[in-house]
Amino acid sequence: MKRTIAIVAGGDSSELVVSLRSAQGLYSFIDKERYNLYIVEMEGHRWEVVLPDGSKTPIDRNDFSFMENGEKKHFDFAYITIHGTPGENGILQGYFDLLGIPYSSCNVLVSAMTFNKFTCNQYLKGFGIRVAESLILRKGFEITDEEVILTNLGLPCFIKPNAGGSSFGVTKVKTKEDIQPAIEKAFEESDEVMIEAFMRGTEITCGCYKTSDKEVVFPITEVVSANEFFDYGAKYNGESQEITPARLPEDTAERVRLLTSAIYDILGCSGLIRIDYIITEGEKVNLLEINTTPGMTATSFIPQQVRAAGLDIKDVMTDIIENKF
């Protein structure tokens, strides 16, 4: 019998639209001859399955089941592609753990930690991994004296939501006067704000997944943004150049691949992840952030890297699903 797979998309952040696009990508990638596929849309208390005729029916949250043609149906596996809460931060992972439904992404702890950029970077810093200097702000404990930021991090710096994606609420700050507006903008997306020192260099990203019998580290992608940084326009409106494989010396590329594999193991990741880095002067590899539910549209980094590796995305999806059984 075919396994029934839920592609879980939507969520409660500004990344909802991107997530729904990733769901369409996954629907096209996963082997339909092998699996019964349904997209599940979540937004607040609206949890609905998209049926083959395009209509939607509610999910029973007691057991993550739904009714189709008068028959109650259960899912065997959840492919989580929510970018933001509740699918990237461990909340949905805990729900599926309670129900005993296997899922594609990292567990509760790893999802929660990687979603919190400051916590994750400080943790990995303890393993000798290079990260930018940073400060954390929480609502009610904001910095009112900009000199603290100027003294510790300097300008320019990045001000971004600490718990969330990196498409919304991010500002590259160049002047003292822009600090407070940028903090306010970031607080609209998250209860915590991370302020990070600027690093000049080449931005790259590298995907990876592991199963019980294989390790796959994909070719590295170099990101050349036409904008100040890799913002929403650069990601989704074609305002960037994405070069796979990246134009790096082979010894640097190999260090990035080994580091990606090592971080996967240090954290205890599961499924597909993508790690963003910046290569600074002297070929130093600096961690930017870890994505445990990376974008999966047809033009996203992971599908690009799968193609560059000469692999079939359908086989990669099957690996991710079957590894949980």
PDB file of C-alpha atoms in Angstrom:
ATOM      1  CA  MET A   1       0.000   0.000   0.000  1.00  0.00           C
ATOM      2  CA  LYS A   2       1.113   3.550  -0.729  1.00  0.00           C
ATOM      3  CA  ARG A   3       2.084   5.703   2.227  1.00  0.00           C
ATOM      4  CA  THR A   4       0.035   8.879   2.623  1.00  0.00           C
ATOM      5  CA  ILE A   5       2.193  11.989   2.901  1.00  0.00           C
ATOM      6  CA  ALA A   6       1.199  15.414   4.227  1.00  0.00           C
ATOM      7  CA  ILE A   7       3.135  18.361   2.820  1.00  0.00           C
ATOM      8  CA  VAL A   8       2.595  20.785   5.688  1.00  0.00           C
ATOM      9  CA  ALA A   9       2.734  24.457   4.687  1.00  0.00           C
ATOM     10  CA  GLY A  10       1.565  27.917   5.718  1.00  0.00           C
ATOM     11  CA  GLY A  11       2.289  28.988   9.259  1.00  0.00           C
ATOM     12  CA  ASP A  12       1.840  32.111  11.329  1.00  0.00           C
ATOM     13  CA  SER A  13       4.628  34.379  10.108  1.00  0.00           C
ATOM     14  CA  SER A  14       5.304  36.665   7.161  1.00  0.00           C
ATOM     15  CA  GLU A  15       6.918  33.671   5.440  1.00  0.00           C
ATOM     16  CA  LEU A  16       3.493  32.059   4.827  1.00  0.00           C
ATOM     17  CA  VAL A  17       3.408  32.853   1.098  1.00  0.00           C
ATOM     18  CA  VAL A  18       6.927  31.489   0.589  1.00  0.00           C
ATOM     19  CA  SER A  19       5.955  28.310   2.465  1.00  0.00           C
ATOM     20  CA  LEU A  20       2.963  27.713   0.197  1.00  0.00           C
ATOM     21  CA  ARG A  21       5.254  28.047  -2.816  1.00  0.00           C
ATOM     22  CA  SER A  22       7.629  25.493  -1.277  1.00  0.00           C
ATOM     23  CA  ALA A  23       4.672  23.138  -0.839  1.00  0.00           C
ATOM     24  CA  GLN A  24       3.922  23.343  -4.558  1.00  0.00           C
ATOM     25  CA  GLY A  25       7.582  22.602  -5.269  1.00  0.00           C
ATOM     26  CA  LEU A  26       7.553  19.547  -3.000  1.00  0.00           C
ATOM     27  CA  TYR A  27       4.295  18.345  -4.544  1.00  0.00           C
ATOM     28  CA  SER A  28       6.040  18.340  -7.921  1.00  0.00           C
ATOM     29  CA  PHE A  29       9.217  16.680  -6.549  1.00  0.00           C
ATOM     30  CA  ILE A  30       7.836  13.748  -4.504  1.00  0.00           C
ATOM     31  CA  ASP A  31       7.161  10.465  -6.306  1.00  0.00           C
ATOM     32  CA  LYS A  32       3.377  10.288  -6.823  1.00  0.00           C
ATOM     33  CA  GLU A  33       3.553   6.694  -8.042  1.00  0.00           C
ATOM     34  CA  ARG A  34       5.021   5.714  -4.693  1.00  0.00           C
ATOM     35  CA  TYR A  35       3.077   8.013  -2.335  1.00  0.00           C
ATOM     36  CA  ASN A  36      -0.372   9.546  -1.917  1.00  0.00           C
ATOM     37  CA  LEU A  37       0.300  13.283  -1.576  1.00  0.00           C
ATOM     38  CA  TYR A  38      -1.785  15.992   0.043  1.00  0.00           C
ATOM     39  CA  ILE A  39      -0.908  19.586   0.860  1.00  0.00           C
ATOM     40  CA  VAL A  40      -2.005  20.635   4.358  1.00  0.00           C
ATOM     41  CA  GLU A  41      -2.402  24.374   4.868  1.00  0.00           C
ATOM     42  CA  MET A  42      -2.032  25.779   8.368  1.00  0.00           C
ATOM     43  CA  GLU A  43      -2.773  29.350   9.383  1.00  0.00           C
ATOM     44  CA  GLY A  44      -3.741  29.975  12.978  1.00  0.00           C
ATOM     45  CA  HIS A  45      -6.559  27.587  13.845  1.00  0.00           C
ATOM     46  CA  ARG A  46      -7.284  26.870  10.180  1.00  0.00           C
ATOM     47  CA  TRP A  47      -5.801  23.477   9.394  1.00  0.00           C
ATOM     48  CA  GLU A  48      -7.091  22.178   6.054  1.00  0.00           C
ATOM     49  CA  VAL A  49      -6.224  19.473   3.550  1.00  0.00           C
ATOM     50  CA  VAL A  50      -6.327  20.389  -0.125  1.00  0.00           C
ATOM     51  CA  LEU A  51      -8.207  17.588  -1.880  1.00  0.00           C
ATOM     52  CA  PRO A  52      -7.533  16.490  -5.488  1.00  0.00           C
ATOM     53  CA  ASP A  53     -10.465  18.544  -6.806  1.00  0.00           C
ATOM     54  CA  GLY A  54      -9.056  21.704  -5.192  1.00  0.00           C
ATOM     55  CA  SER A  55     -11.599  21.822  -2.369  1.00  0.00           C
ATOM     56  CA  LYS A  56     -10.447  21.928   1.241  1.00  0.00           C
ATOM     57  CA  THR A  57     -11.499  19.900   4.246  1.00  0.00           C
ATOM     58  CA  PRO A  58     -10.553  20.426   7.906  1.00  0.00           C
ATOM     59  CA  ILE A  59      -7.914  18.427   9.751  1.00  0.00           C
ATOM     60  CA  ASP A  60      -8.972  16.714  12.965  1.00  0.00           C
ATOM     61  CA  ARG A  61      -6.196  17.951  15.263  1.00  0.00           C
ATOM     62  CA  ASN A  62      -6.838  15.135  17.736  1.00  0.00           C
ATOM     63  CA  ASP A  63      -5.095  12.668  15.408  1.00  0.00           C
ATOM     64  CA  PHE A  64      -4.127  14.710  12.306  1.00  0.00           C
ATOM     65  CA  SER A  65      -6.727  12.893  10.196  1.00  0.00           C
ATOM     66  CA  PHE A  66      -9.256  14.103   7.624  1.00  0.00           C
ATOM     67  CA  MET A  67     -12.373  12.913   5.824  1.00  0.00           C
ATOM     68  CA  GLU A  68     -12.422  12.186   2.090  1.00  0.00           C
ATOM     69  CA  ASN A  69     -15.448  10.678   0.318  1.00  0.00           C
ATOM     70  CA  GLY A  70     -16.922   9.699   3.672  1.00  0.00           C
ATOM     71  CA  GLU A  71     -13.756   7.860   4.722  1.00  0.00           C
ATOM     72  CA  LYS A  72     -11.462   8.859   7.590  1.00  0.00           C
ATOM     73  CA  LYS A  73      -7.853   9.030   6.426  1.00  0.00           C
ATOM     74  CA  HIS A  74      -4.607   9.206   8.408  1.00  0.00           C
ATOM     75  CA  PHE A  75      -1.184  10.424   7.394  1.00  0.00           C
ATOM     76  CA  ASP A  76       1.870   8.185   7.598  1.00  0.00           C
ATOM     77  CA  PHE A  77       4.418  10.999   7.324  1.00  0.00           C
ATOM     78  CA  ALA A  78       4.566  14.809   7.454  1.00  0.00           C
ATOM     79  CA  TYR A  79       6.933  16.762   5.230  1.00  0.00           C
ATOM     80  CA  ILE A  80       7.182  20.090   7.080  1.00  0.00           C
ATOM     81  CA  THR A  81       7.841  23.073   4.847  1.00  0.00           C
ATOM     82  CA  ILE A  82       6.639  25.887   7.119  1.00  0.00           C
ATOM     83  CA  HIS A  83       9.235  28.675   7.204  1.00  0.00           C
ATOM     84  CA  GLY A  84       8.667  30.220  10.633  1.00  0.00           C
ATOM     85  CA  THR A  85       6.346  29.313  13.479  1.00  0.00           C
ATOM     86  CA  PRO A  86       4.997  26.698  14.180  1.00  0.00           C
ATOM     87  CA  GLY A  87       6.871  24.470  11.724  1.00  0.00           C
ATOM     88  CA  GLU A  88      10.463  25.634  12.007  1.00  0.00           C
ATOM     89  CA  ASN A  89      10.743  26.230  15.743  1.00  0.00           C
ATOM     90  CA  GLY A  90       9.841  22.836  17.216  1.00  0.00           C
ATOM     91  CA  ILE A  91       6.166  23.416  18.039  1.00  0.00           C
ATOM     92  CA  LEU A  92       4.779  21.274  15.235  1.00  0.00           C
ATOM     93  CA  GLN A  93       7.540  18.714  15.761  1.00  0.00           C
ATOM     94  CA  GLY A  94       6.349  18.257  19.350  1.00  0.00           C
ATOM     95  CA  TYR A  95       2.773  17.793  18.143  1.00  0.00           C
ATOM     96  CA  PHE A  96       3.806  15.082  15.679  1.00  0.00           C
ATOM     97  CA  ASP A  97       5.956  13.430  18.351  1.00  0.00           C
ATOM     98  CA  LEU A  98       2.916  13.204  20.622  1.00  0.00           C
ATOM     99  CA  LEU A  99       0.905  11.573  17.831  1.00  0.00           C
ATOM    100  CA  GLY A 100       3.731   9.270  16.776  1.00  0.00           C
ATOM    101  CA  ILE A 101       3.776  10.589  13.208  1.00  0.00           C
ATOM    102  CA  PRO A 102       7.257  10.688  11.627  1.00  0.00           C
ATOM    103  CA  TYR A 103       8.276  13.949   9.963  1.00  0.00           C
ATOM    104  CA  SER A 104      10.960  15.293   7.673  1.00  0.00           C
ATOM    105  CA  SER A 105      12.781  17.839   9.780  1.00  0.00           C
ATOM    106  CA  CYS A 106      14.907  18.083  12.930  1.00  0.00           C
ATOM    107  CA  ASN A 107      13.471  17.227  16.345  1.00  0.00           C
ATOM    108  CA  VAL A 108      11.990  19.666  18.858  1.00  0.00           C
ATOM    109  CA  LEU A 109      15.259  20.720  20.496  1.00  0.00           C
ATOM    110  CA  VAL A 110      17.262  21.146  17.299  1.00  0.00           C
ATOM    111  CA  SER A 111      14.426  22.985  15.543  1.00  0.00           C
ATOM    112  CA  ALA A 112      13.960  25.353  18.475  1.00  0.00           C
ATOM    113  CA  MET A 113      17.670  26.050  18.824  1.00  0.00           C
ATOM    114  CA  THR A 114      18.414  26.631  15.141  1.00  0.00           C
ATOM    115  CA  PHE A 115      15.354  28.878  14.858  1.00  0.00           C
ATOM    116  CA  ASN A 116      16.873  31.084  17.556  1.00  0.00           C
ATOM    117  CA  LYS A 117      19.845  32.499  15.646  1.00  0.00           C
ATOM    118  CA  PHE A 118      21.661  33.991  18.648  1.00  0.00           C
ATOM    119  CA  THR A 119      21.392  30.838  20.772  1.00  0.00           C
ATOM    120  CA  CYS A 120      22.469  28.584  17.911  1.00  0.00           C
ATOM    121  CA  ASN A 121      25.455  30.713  16.952  1.00  0.00           C
ATOM    122  CA  GLN A 122      26.652  31.026  20.545  1.00  0.00           C
ATOM    123  CA  TYR A 123      26.322  27.257  21.007  1.00  0.00           C
ATOM    124  CA  LEU A 124      28.318  26.473  17.861  1.00  0.00           C
ATOM    125  CA  LYS A 125      30.890  29.116  18.795  1.00  0.00           C
ATOM    126  CA  GLY A 126      31.771  26.807  21.676  1.00  0.00           C
ATOM    127  CA  PHE A 127      32.830  24.202  19.108  1.00  0.00           C
ATOM    128  CA  GLY A 128      35.277  26.621  17.509  1.00  0.00           C
ATOM    129  CA  ILE A 129      32.994  27.661  14.644  1.00  0.00           C
ATOM    130  CA  ARG A 130      33.473  31.275  13.554  1.00  0.00           C
ATOM    131  CA  VAL A 131      30.425  33.555  13.908  1.00  0.00           C
ATOM    132  CA  ALA A 132      29.919  37.314  13.831  1.00  0.00           C
ATOM    133  CA  GLU A 133      29.937  39.273  17.086  1.00  0.00           C
ATOM    134  CA  SER A 134      26.356  39.968  18.144  1.00  0.00           C
ATOM    135  CA  LEU A 135      23.966  41.307  20.767  1.00  0.00           C
ATOM    136  CA  ILE A 136      20.473  40.123  21.694  1.00  0.00           C
ATOM    137  CA  LEU A 137      17.540  42.411  22.578  1.00  0.00           C
ATOM    138  CA  ARG A 138      14.263  41.333  24.144  1.00  0.00           C
ATOM    139  CA  LYS A 139      11.026  43.294  24.374  1.00  0.00           C
ATOM    140  CA  GLY A 140      11.110  45.345  27.546  1.00  0.00           C
ATOM    141  CA  PHE A 141      14.922  45.232  27.618  1.00  0.00           C
ATOM    142  CA  GLU A 142      15.701  47.293  24.532  1.00  0.00           C
ATOM    143  CA  ILE A 143      18.907  49.293  24.145  1.00  0.00           C
ATOM    144  CA  THR A 144      18.159  53.003  24.233  1.00  0.00           C
ATOM    145  CA  ASP A 145      21.783  54.101  24.033  1.00  0.00           C
ATOM    146  CA  GLU A 146      23.022  53.454  20.505  1.00  0.00           C
ATOM    147  CA  GLU A 147      26.612  53.913  21.688  1.00  0.00           C
ATOM    148  CA  VAL A 148      26.468  50.389  23.155  1.00  0.00           C
ATOM    149  CA  ILE A 149      25.949  49.017  19.649  1.00  0.00           C
ATOM    150  CA  LEU A 150      28.506  51.333  18.071  1.00  0.00           C
ATOM    151  CA  THR A 151      31.154  50.422  20.648  1.00  0.00           C
ATOM    152  CA  ASN A 152      30.590  46.656  20.562  1.00  0.00           C
ATOM    153  CA  LEU A 153      29.694  46.016  16.935  1.00  0.00           C
ATOM    154  CA  GLY A 154      30.377  49.151  14.925  1.00  0.00           C
ATOM    155  CA  LEU A 155      28.723  50.209  11.667  1.00  0.00           C
ATOM    156  CA  PRO A 156      27.476  48.955   9.363  1.00  0.00           C
ATOM    157  CA  CYS A 157      25.663  46.200  11.238  1.00  0.00           C
ATOM    158  CA  PHE A 158      22.674  43.964  10.655  1.00  0.00           C
ATOM    159  CA  ILE A 159      19.536  44.191  12.768  1.00  0.00           C
ATOM    160  CA  LYS A 160      17.208  41.246  12.310  1.00  0.00           C
ATOM    161  CA  PRO A 161      14.492  39.204  14.026  1.00  0.00           C
ATOM    162  CA  ASN A 162      16.235  36.640  16.207  1.00  0.00           C
ATOM    163  CA  ALA A 163      13.535  33.987  15.946  1.00  0.00           C
ATOM    164  CA  GLY A 164      12.237  33.882  12.412  1.00  0.00           C
ATOM    165  CA  GLY A 165      13.279  33.703   8.810  1.00  0.00           C
ATOM    166  CA  SER A 166      15.638  36.161   7.207  1.00  0.00           C
ATOM    167  CA  SER A 167      13.351  37.489   4.480  1.00  0.00           C
ATOM    168  CA  PHE A 168      11.420  39.994   6.586  1.00  0.00           C
ATOM    169  CA  GLY A 169      12.381  42.566   9.194  1.00  0.00           C
ATOM    170  CA  VAL A 170      16.101  42.613   8.348  1.00  0.00           C
ATOM    171  CA  THR A 171      17.977  45.908   7.953  1.00  0.00           C
ATOM    172  CA  LYS A 172      21.561  46.700   7.107  1.00  0.00           C
ATOM    173  CA  VAL A 173      22.185  49.750   9.293  1.00  0.00           C
ATOM    174  CA  LYS A 174      24.778  52.306   8.215  1.00  0.00           C
ATOM    175  CA  THR A 175      24.054  55.282  10.468  1.00  0.00           C
ATOM    176  CA  LYS A 176      23.374  55.793  14.151  1.00  0.00           C
ATOM    177  CA  GLU A 177      20.015  57.401  13.310  1.00  0.00           C
ATOM    178  CA  ASP A 178      18.813  54.235  11.567  1.00  0.00           C
ATOM    179  CA  ILE A 179      19.385  51.947  14.561  1.00  0.00           C
ATOM    180  CA  GLN A 180      16.125  52.470  16.474  1.00  0.00           C
ATOM    181  CA  PRO A 181      13.831  52.302  13.377  1.00  0.00           C
ATOM    182  CA  ALA A 182      15.557  49.055  12.380  1.00  0.00           C
ATOM    183  CA  ILE A 183      15.063  47.613  15.880  1.00  0.00           C
ATOM    184  CA  GLU A 184      11.362  48.507  15.765  1.00  0.00           C
ATOM    185  CA  LYS A 185      11.032  46.885  12.330  1.00  0.00           C
ATOM    186  CA  ALA A 186      12.647  43.673  13.560  1.00  0.00           C
ATOM    187  CA  PHE A 187      10.444  43.578  16.670  1.00  0.00           C
ATOM    188  CA  GLU A 188       7.411  43.465  14.368  1.00  0.00           C
ATOM    189  CA  GLU A 189       8.551  39.979  13.321  1.00  0.00           C
ATOM    190  CA  SER A 190       9.928  38.578  16.595  1.00  0.00           C
ATOM    191  CA  ASP A 191       9.957  39.144  20.353  1.00  0.00           C
ATOM    192  CA  GLU A 192      13.753  39.068  20.199  1.00  0.00           C
ATOM    193  CA  VAL A 193      16.082  41.068  17.985  1.00  0.00           C
ATOM    194  CA  MET A 194      19.641  40.154  17.065  1.00  0.00           C
ATOM    195  CA  ILE A 195      22.195  42.834  16.215  1.00  0.00           C
ATOM    196  CA  GLU A 196      25.139  41.435  14.318  1.00  0.00           C
ATOM    197  CA  ALA A 197      28.467  42.888  13.249  1.00  0.00           C
ATOM    198  CA  PHE A 198      28.925  43.281   9.493  1.00  0.00           C
ATOM    199  CA  MET A 199      31.309  40.888   7.755  1.00  0.00           C
ATOM    200  CA  ARG A 200      32.546  41.750   4.274  1.00  0.00           C
ATOM    201  CA  GLY A 201      33.036  38.791   1.981  1.00  0.00           C
ATOM    202  CA  THR A 202      31.497  36.230  -0.331  1.00  0.00           C
ATOM    203  CA  GLU A 203      28.131  34.827   0.732  1.00  0.00           C
ATOM    204  CA  ILE A 204      27.581  31.136   0.084  1.00  0.00           C
ATOM    205  CA  THR A 205      25.146  28.412   1.073  1.00  0.00           C
ATOM    206  CA  CYS A 206      25.484  24.633   1.268  1.00  0.00           C
ATOM    207  CA  GLY A 207      22.804  21.963   1.603  1.00  0.00           C
ATOM    208  CA  CYS A 208      23.141  18.562   3.246  1.00  0.00           C
ATOM    209  CA  TYR A 209      21.163  15.508   4.303  1.00  0.00           C
ATOM    210  CA  LYS A 210      22.018  12.204   5.903  1.00  0.00           C
ATOM    211  CA  THR A 211      20.222   8.887   6.188  1.00  0.00           C
ATOM    212  CA  SER A 212      21.079   5.663   8.001  1.00  0.00           C
ATOM    213  CA  ASP A 213      23.274   4.577   5.088  1.00  0.00           C
ATOM    214  CA  LYS A 214      24.436   7.699   3.250  1.00  0.00           C
ATOM    215  CA  GLU A 215      25.713  11.254   3.621  1.00  0.00           C
ATOM    216  CA  VAL A 216      25.081  13.822   0.897  1.00  0.00           C
ATOM    217  CA  VAL A 217      26.660  17.282   0.936  1.00  0.00           C
ATOM    218  CA  PHE A 218      25.567  19.255  -2.111  1.00  0.00           C
ATOM    219  CA  PRO A 219      27.632  21.572  -4.313  1.00  0.00           C
ATOM    220  CA  ILE A 220      27.961  25.050  -2.788  1.00  0.00           C
ATOM    221  CA  THR A 221      26.028  28.029  -4.162  1.00  0.00           C
ATOM    222  CA  GLU A 222      27.551  31.508  -4.304  1.00  0.00           C
ATOM    223  CA  VAL A 223      25.082  34.349  -3.801  1.00  0.00           C
ATOM    224  CA  VAL A 224      25.723  37.696  -5.475  1.00  0.00           C
ATOM    225  CA  SER A 225      22.921  40.068  -4.505  1.00  0.00           C
ATOM    226  CA  ALA A 226      22.126  43.159  -6.545  1.00  0.00           C
ATOM    227  CA  ASN A 227      20.836  44.677  -3.289  1.00  0.00           C
ATOM    228  CA  GLU A 228      22.538  45.658  -0.036  1.00  0.00           C
ATOM    229  CA  PHE A 229      22.198  42.062   1.162  1.00  0.00           C
ATOM    230  CA  PHE A 230      20.318  38.876   0.335  1.00  0.00           C
ATOM    231  CA  ASP A 231      16.860  40.280   1.115  1.00  0.00           C
ATOM    232  CA  TYR A 232      13.360  39.277  -0.050  1.00  0.00           C
ATOM    233  CA  GLY A 233      13.823  40.855  -3.479  1.00  0.00           C
ATOM    234  CA  ALA A 234      17.127  39.081  -3.983  1.00  0.00           C
ATOM    235  CA  LYS A 235      15.615  35.767  -2.902  1.00  0.00           C
ATOM    236  CA  TYR A 236      12.302  35.798  -4.706  1.00  0.00           C
ATOM    237  CA  ASN A 237      12.292  38.564  -7.325  1.00  0.00           C
ATOM    238  CA  GLY A 238      15.415  37.585  -9.207  1.00  0.00           C
ATOM    239  CA  GLU A 239      17.504  40.443  -7.795  1.00  0.00           C
ATOM    240  CA  SER A 240      20.544  38.226  -7.292  1.00  0.00           C
ATOM    241  CA  GLN A 241      22.930  35.968  -9.117  1.00  0.00           C
ATOM    242  CA  GLU A 242      23.134  32.409  -7.781  1.00  0.00           C
ATOM    243  CA  ILE A 243      26.165  30.477  -8.980  1.00  0.00           C
ATOM    244  CA  THR A 244      26.386  26.712  -8.421  1.00  0.00           C
ATOM    245  CA  PRO A 245      29.035  25.488  -7.874  1.00  0.00           C
ATOM    246  CA  ALA A 246      30.449  28.549  -6.110  1.00  0.00           C
ATOM    247  CA  ARG A 247      33.594  30.205  -7.424  1.00  0.00           C
ATOM    248  CA  LEU A 248      35.776  29.118  -4.501  1.00  0.00           C
ATOM    249  CA  PRO A 249      39.242  27.587  -4.316  1.00  0.00           C
ATOM    250  CA  GLU A 250      38.774  23.829  -4.004  1.00  0.00           C
ATOM    251  CA  ASP A 251      40.437  23.686  -0.580  1.00  0.00           C
ATOM    252  CA  THR A 252      38.004  26.332   0.727  1.00  0.00           C
ATOM    253  CA  ALA A 253      35.027  24.533  -0.817  1.00  0.00           C
ATOM    254  CA  GLU A 254      36.147  21.291   0.809  1.00  0.00           C
ATOM    255  CA  ARG A 255      36.424  22.995   4.215  1.00  0.00           C
ATOM    256  CA  VAL A 256      32.877  24.330   3.780  1.00  0.00           C
ATOM    257  CA  ARG A 257      31.556  20.878   2.881  1.00  0.00           C
ATOM    258  CA  LEU A 258      33.300  19.265   5.857  1.00  0.00           C
ATOM    259  CA  LEU A 259      32.058  21.998   8.195  1.00  0.00           C
ATOM    260  CA  THR A 260      28.491  21.581   6.916  1.00  0.00           C
ATOM    261  CA  SER A 261      28.641  17.852   7.620  1.00  0.00           C
ATOM    262  CA  ALA A 262      30.182  18.463  11.061  1.00  0.00           C
ATOM    263  CA  ILE A 263      27.515  21.011  12.064  1.00  0.00           C
ATOM    264  CA  TYR A 264      24.807  18.563  10.954  1.00  0.00           C
ATOM    265  CA  ASP A 265      26.263  16.000  13.371  1.00  0.00           C
ATOM    266  CA  ILE A 266      27.041  18.425  16.223  1.00  0.00           C
ATOM    267  CA  LEU A 267      23.417  19.565  16.295  1.00  0.00           C
ATOM    268  CA  GLY A 268      21.922  16.149  15.529  1.00  0.00           C
ATOM    269  CA  CYS A 269      20.027  17.383  12.486  1.00  0.00           C
ATOM    270  CA  SER A 270      17.582  15.345  10.439  1.00  0.00           C
ATOM    271  CA  GLY A 271      16.328  15.636   6.884  1.00  0.00           C
ATOM    272  CA  LEU A 272      17.449  18.400   4.556  1.00  0.00           C
ATOM    273  CA  ILE A 273      19.225  21.431   5.984  1.00  0.00           C
ATOM    274  CA  ARG A 274      20.974  24.386   4.376  1.00  0.00           C
ATOM    275  CA  ILE A 275      23.738  26.376   6.041  1.00  0.00           C
ATOM    276  CA  ASP A 276      24.610  29.941   5.045  1.00  0.00           C
ATOM    277  CA  TYR A 277      28.177  31.211   5.391  1.00  0.00           C
ATOM    278  CA  ILE A 278      30.286  34.210   4.462  1.00  0.00           C
ATOM    279  CA  ILE A 279      33.887  33.790   3.330  1.00  0.00           C
ATOM    280  CA  THR A 280      35.944  36.715   4.594  1.00  0.00           C
ATOM    281  CA  GLU A 281      39.501  37.825   3.875  1.00  0.00           C
ATOM    282  CA  GLY A 282      42.055  35.034   4.175  1.00  0.00           C
ATOM    283  CA  GLU A 283      39.457  32.425   3.104  1.00  0.00           C
ATOM    284  CA  LYS A 284      37.968  32.385   6.628  1.00  0.00           C
ATOM    285  CA  VAL A 285      34.643  30.515   6.792  1.00  0.00           C
ATOM    286  CA  ASN A 286      32.058  32.245   9.001  1.00  0.00           C
ATOM    287  CA  LEU A 287      28.661  30.784   9.890  1.00  0.00           C
ATOM    288  CA  LEU A 288      25.645  33.023   9.219  1.00  0.00           C
ATOM    289  CA  GLU A 289      22.678  30.772  10.007  1.00  0.00           C
ATOM    290  CA  ILE A 290      21.169  27.311   9.681  1.00  0.00           C
ATOM    291  CA  ASN A 291      17.918  26.576   7.852  1.00  0.00           C
ATOM    292  CA  THR A 292      16.235  23.339   8.938  1.00  0.00           C
ATOM    293  CA  THR A 293      13.209  23.800   6.649  1.00  0.00           C
ATOM    294  CA  PRO A 294      14.894  25.338   3.604  1.00  0.00           C
ATOM    295  CA  GLY A 295      12.901  26.737   0.693  1.00  0.00           C
ATOM    296  CA  MET A 296      11.836  24.104  -1.823  1.00  0.00           C
ATOM    297  CA  THR A 297      10.450  26.019  -4.777  1.00  0.00           C
ATOM    298  CA  ALA A 298      11.749  24.950  -8.193  1.00  0.00           C
ATOM    299  CA  THR A 299      14.301  27.793  -8.102  1.00  0.00           C
ATOM    300  CA  SER A 300      15.318  27.467  -4.441  1.00  0.00           C
ATOM    301  CA  PHE A 301      18.912  26.693  -3.473  1.00  0.00           C
ATOM    302  CA  ILE A 302      18.420  23.014  -2.574  1.00  0.00           C
ATOM    303  CA  PRO A 303      16.817  22.011  -5.910  1.00  0.00           C
ATOM    304  CA  GLN A 304      19.566  23.974  -7.699  1.00  0.00           C
ATOM    305  CA  GLN A 305      22.239  22.117  -5.745  1.00  0.00           C
ATOM    306  CA  VAL A 306      20.565  18.744  -6.324  1.00  0.00           C
ATOM    307  CA  ARG A 307      20.657  19.379 -10.077  1.00  0.00           C
ATOM    308  CA  ALA A 308      24.297  20.510  -9.918  1.00  0.00           C
ATOM    309  CA  ALA A 309      25.166  17.287  -8.087  1.00  0.00           C
ATOM    310  CA  GLY A 310      23.623  15.271 -10.926  1.00  0.00           C
ATOM    311  CA  LEU A 311      20.994  13.815  -8.605  1.00  0.00           C
ATOM    312  CA  ASP A 312      17.246  13.377  -9.107  1.00  0.00           C
ATOM    313  CA  ILE A 313      15.195  15.448  -6.639  1.00  0.00           C
ATOM    314  CA  LYS A 314      12.579  12.660  -6.601  1.00  0.00           C
ATOM    315  CA  ASP A 315      15.194  10.230  -5.232  1.00  0.00           C
ATOM    316  CA  VAL A 316      16.308  12.755  -2.600  1.00  0.00           C
ATOM    317  CA  MET A 317      12.700  13.144  -1.417  1.00  0.00           C
ATOM    318  CA  THR A 318      12.313   9.368  -1.229  1.00  0.00           C
ATOM    319  CA  ASP A 319      15.510   9.158   0.840  1.00  0.00           C
ATOM    320  CA  ILE A 320      14.169  11.750   3.317  1.00  0.00           C
ATOM    321  CA  ILE A 321      10.811   9.984   3.702  1.00  0.00           C
ATOM    322  CA  GLU A 322      11.993   6.365   3.799  1.00  0.00           C
ATOM    323  CA  ASN A 323      14.735   7.138   6.335  1.00  0.00           C
ATOM    324  CA  LYS A 324      12.016   7.580   8.989  1.00  0.00           C
ATOM    325  CA  PHE A 325      10.624   4.051   8.533  1.00  0.00           C
TER     326      PHE A 325
END
